[in-house]
mmCIF file of C-alpha atoms in Angstrom:
data_model
loop_
_atom_site.group_PDB
_atom_site.id
_atom_site.type_symbol
_atom_site.label_atom_id
_atom_site.label_comp_id
_atom_site.label_asym_id
_atom_site.label_seq_id
_atom_site.Cartn_x
_atom_site.Cartn_y
_atom_site.Cartn_z
ATOM 1 C CA MET A 1 -76.128 -73.772 91.722
ATOM 2 C CA SER A 2 -74.940 -72.305 88.608
ATOM 3 C CA TYR A 3 -71.471 -73.334 89.462
ATOM 4 C CA MET A 4 -72.432 -76.945 89.702
ATOM 5 C CA SER A 5 -74.311 -77.214 86.482
ATOM 6 C CA THR A 6 -71.663 -75.525 84.412
ATOM 7 C CA PHE A 7 -69.051 -78.309 85.814
ATOM 8 C CA LYS A 8 -71.522 -81.143 84.889
ATOM 9 C CA VAL A 9 -71.903 -80.140 81.608
ATOM 10 C CA SER A 10 -67.912 -80.054 81.068
ATOM 11 C CA PHE A 11 -67.434 -82.946 82.827
ATOM 12 C CA ARG A 12 -69.564 -85.354 80.387
ATOM 13 C CA PRO A 13 -67.991 -84.754 77.241
ATOM 14 C CA ALA A 14 -64.457 -85.703 78.866
ATOM 15 C CA MET A 15 -66.402 -89.116 80.186
ATOM 16 C CA VAL A 16 -67.818 -89.710 77.012
ATOM 17 C CA SER A 17 -64.645 -89.548 75.308
ATOM 18 C CA LEU A 18 -62.990 -91.646 77.924
ATOM 19 C CA ILE A 19 -65.633 -94.427 77.506
ATOM 20 C CA THR A 20 -65.295 -94.356 73.678
ATOM 21 C CA VAL A 21 -61.391 -94.708 74.058
ATOM 22 C CA VAL A 22 -61.521 -97.561 76.723
ATOM 23 C CA THR A 23 -64.316 -99.333 74.510
ATOM 24 C CA ALA A 24 -62.449 -98.848 71.380
ATOM 25 C CA SER A 25 -59.113 -100.416 73.175
ATOM 26 C CA PHE A 26 -61.091 -103.601 74.524
ATOM 27 C CA MET A 27 -62.347 -104.028 70.934
ATOM 28 C CA LEU A 28 -58.885 -104.297 69.370
ATOM 29 C CA ILE A 29 -57.296 -106.352 71.844
ATOM 30 C CA GLY A 30 -59.092 -109.211 70.391
ATOM 31 C CA CYS A 31 -57.494 -108.627 66.564
ATOM 32 C CA ALA A 32 -54.858 -110.425 65.121
ATOM 33 C CA SER A 33 -52.629 -110.138 62.012
ATOM 34 C CA LYS A 34 -50.417 -112.499 60.563
ATOM 35 C CA TRP A 35 -48.978 -113.909 57.107
ATOM 36 C CA GLU A 36 -51.227 -116.226 55.603
ATOM 37 C CA HIS A 37 -50.890 -119.029 52.808
ATOM 38 C CA PRO A 38 -53.438 -120.966 51.270
ATOM 39 C CA ILE A 39 -51.118 -123.965 50.998
ATOM 40 C CA LYS A 40 -48.163 -123.767 53.367
ATOM 41 C CA ASN A 41 -47.498 -123.914 56.890
ATOM 42 C CA GLU A 42 -45.623 -122.488 59.837
ATOM 43 C CA LYS A 43 -42.596 -124.107 59.246
ATOM 44 C CA ASP A 44 -42.733 -123.021 55.572
ATOM 45 C CA PHE A 45 -43.402 -119.712 56.588
ATOM 46 C CA ALA A 46 -40.010 -119.512 58.870
ATOM 47 C CA GLU A 47 -37.985 -120.540 55.765
ATOM 48 C CA ASP A 48 -39.701 -118.114 53.335
ATOM 49 C CA LYS A 49 -39.123 -115.693 55.947
ATOM 50 C CA TYR A 50 -35.584 -116.099 56.447
ATOM 51 C CA LYS A 51 -35.109 -116.343 52.354
ATOM 52 C CA CYS A 52 -36.842 -112.637 52.311
ATOM 53 C CA GLU A 53 -35.191 -110.963 55.136
ATOM 54 C CA LYS A 54 -31.490 -112.277 53.365
ATOM 55 C CA GLU A 55 -32.894 -110.810 50.125
ATOM 56 C CA SER A 56 -34.091 -107.787 51.737
ATOM 57 C CA ALA A 57 -30.991 -107.154 53.870
ATOM 58 C CA THR A 58 -28.643 -107.785 50.713
ATOM 59 C CA LEU A 59 -30.827 -105.368 48.534
ATOM 60 C CA TYR A 60 -30.718 -102.560 51.219
ATOM 61 C CA PRO A 61 -28.088 -103.000 53.934
ATOM 62 C CA PRO A 62 -28.207 -100.918 57.303
ATOM 63 C CA LEU A 63 -27.229 -97.256 56.190
ATOM 64 C CA ILE A 64 -26.500 -95.676 59.548
ATOM 65 C CA LEU A 65 -26.265 -92.009 59.478
ATOM 66 C CA TYR A 66 -25.967 -89.440 62.316
ATOM 67 C CA SER A 67 -28.264 -86.375 62.386
ATOM 68 C CA PRO A 68 -28.349 -83.839 64.950
ATOM 69 C CA PHE A 69 -30.704 -84.171 67.490
ATOM 70 C CA GLN A 70 -30.581 -80.191 68.288
ATOM 71 C CA ALA A 71 -29.274 -77.250 66.689
ATOM 72 C CA GLY A 72 -25.882 -75.721 67.264
ATOM 73 C CA TYR A 73 -25.160 -72.527 68.810
ATOM 74 C CA THR A 74 -23.023 -69.600 68.305
ATOM 75 C CA ALA A 75 -21.240 -68.243 71.172
ATOM 76 C CA SER A 76 -20.113 -64.684 71.905
ATOM 77 C CA PRO A 77 -16.051 -64.318 71.526
ATOM 78 C CA ALA A 78 -13.818 -63.696 74.687
ATOM 79 C CA ARG A 79 -12.392 -60.486 73.260
ATOM 80 C CA TYR A 80 -14.269 -57.209 73.870
ATOM 81 C CA TYR A 81 -13.331 -53.761 71.996
ATOM 82 C CA PRO A 82 -12.727 -51.332 74.956
ATOM 83 C CA TYR A 83 -14.119 -48.402 73.250
ATOM 84 C CA GLY A 84 -17.821 -49.028 73.156
ATOM 85 C CA PHE A 85 -17.983 -50.556 69.459
ATOM 86 C CA GLY A 86 -19.100 -53.897 70.866
ATOM 87 C CA TYR A 87 -17.378 -57.248 69.932
ATOM 88 C CA PHE A 88 -14.174 -57.097 68.079
ATOM 89 C CA SER A 89 -14.431 -60.100 66.178
ATOM 90 C CA ARG A 90 -16.963 -62.704 65.092
ATOM 91 C CA GLY A 91 -18.647 -65.435 67.622
ATOM 92 C CA TYR A 92 -17.581 -69.341 67.312
ATOM 93 C CA TYR A 93 -19.844 -71.745 66.288
ATOM 94 C CA TYR A 94 -20.207 -75.124 68.362
ATOM 95 C CA PRO A 95 -22.005 -78.099 66.478
ATOM 96 C CA SER A 96 -24.721 -79.778 68.198
ATOM 97 C CA LEU A 97 -23.261 -82.293 71.057
ATOM 98 C CA TYR A 98 -26.289 -84.808 70.472
ATOM 99 C CA MET A 99 -26.138 -86.933 67.461
ATOM 100 C CA MET A 100 -28.871 -89.336 66.771
ATOM 101 C CA PRO A 101 -28.290 -92.563 64.705
ATOM 102 C CA GLU A 102 -31.029 -93.211 62.074
ATOM 103 C CA ASP A 103 -31.202 -96.243 59.457
ATOM 104 C CA TYR A 104 -32.165 -94.721 56.082
ATOM 105 C CA ASN A 105 -32.533 -98.141 54.129
ATOM 106 C CA GLU A 106 -35.064 -99.481 56.883
ATOM 107 C CA ALA A 107 -38.347 -98.241 54.970
ATOM 108 C CA ASN A 108 -36.732 -99.925 51.837
ATOM 109 C CA ARG A 109 -35.767 -103.060 53.767
ATOM 110 C CA LYS A 110 -39.590 -103.563 54.905
ATOM 111 C CA LYS A 111 -40.932 -102.870 51.751
ATOM 112 C CA ALA A 112 -38.714 -105.384 49.676
ATOM 113 C CA PHE A 113 -39.287 -108.188 52.691
ATOM 114 C CA GLN A 114 -43.191 -107.655 52.161
ATOM 115 C CA SER A 115 -43.131 -107.726 48.342
ATOM 116 C CA CYS A 116 -41.103 -110.848 48.722
ATOM 117 C CA LEU A 117 -43.339 -112.582 50.489
ATOM 118 C CA ASN A 118 -45.880 -111.574 48.195
ATOM 119 C CA ALA A 119 -44.019 -113.076 45.389
ATOM 120 C CA LEU A 120 -43.953 -116.314 47.393
ATOM 121 C CA GLY A 121 -47.700 -116.529 47.880
ATOM 122 C CA TRP A 122 -47.884 -115.023 51.596
ATOM 123 C CA GLU A 123 -50.724 -112.483 52.288
ATOM 124 C CA TRP A 124 -50.893 -110.305 55.323
ATOM 125 C CA GLU A 125 -54.503 -110.706 56.548
ATOM 126 C CA PHE A 126 -56.050 -108.852 59.412
ATOM 127 C CA ARG A 127 -58.478 -110.621 61.514
ATOM 128 C CA TRP A 128 -61.081 -109.555 64.150
#
């Protein structure tokens, strides 16, 4: 009997958190965000967006740099000193085989795009 009561007590917090997550996700489904301007319409937004994308790409072009995804390793040498003193020479270093591309200007380009649209009068609005 005590085993079942322990199971119920430990099971309830999990259900409460699951219900909370599901409820919050349903509430957020109805949210919408977009750029708003008091005077301009969607056609004007498309033109301004194109101008700002072009300007931000000119200021901060893509800068793709490759960084290692995992560390390299050092392997033991093939030659072994036969008199019990261990390896005769140092090991060989092998760099990582996996390189991950990363655009280092992406964050600056996004900031320049947003500030350009803000300068043209557009504001990012979050609606419920």
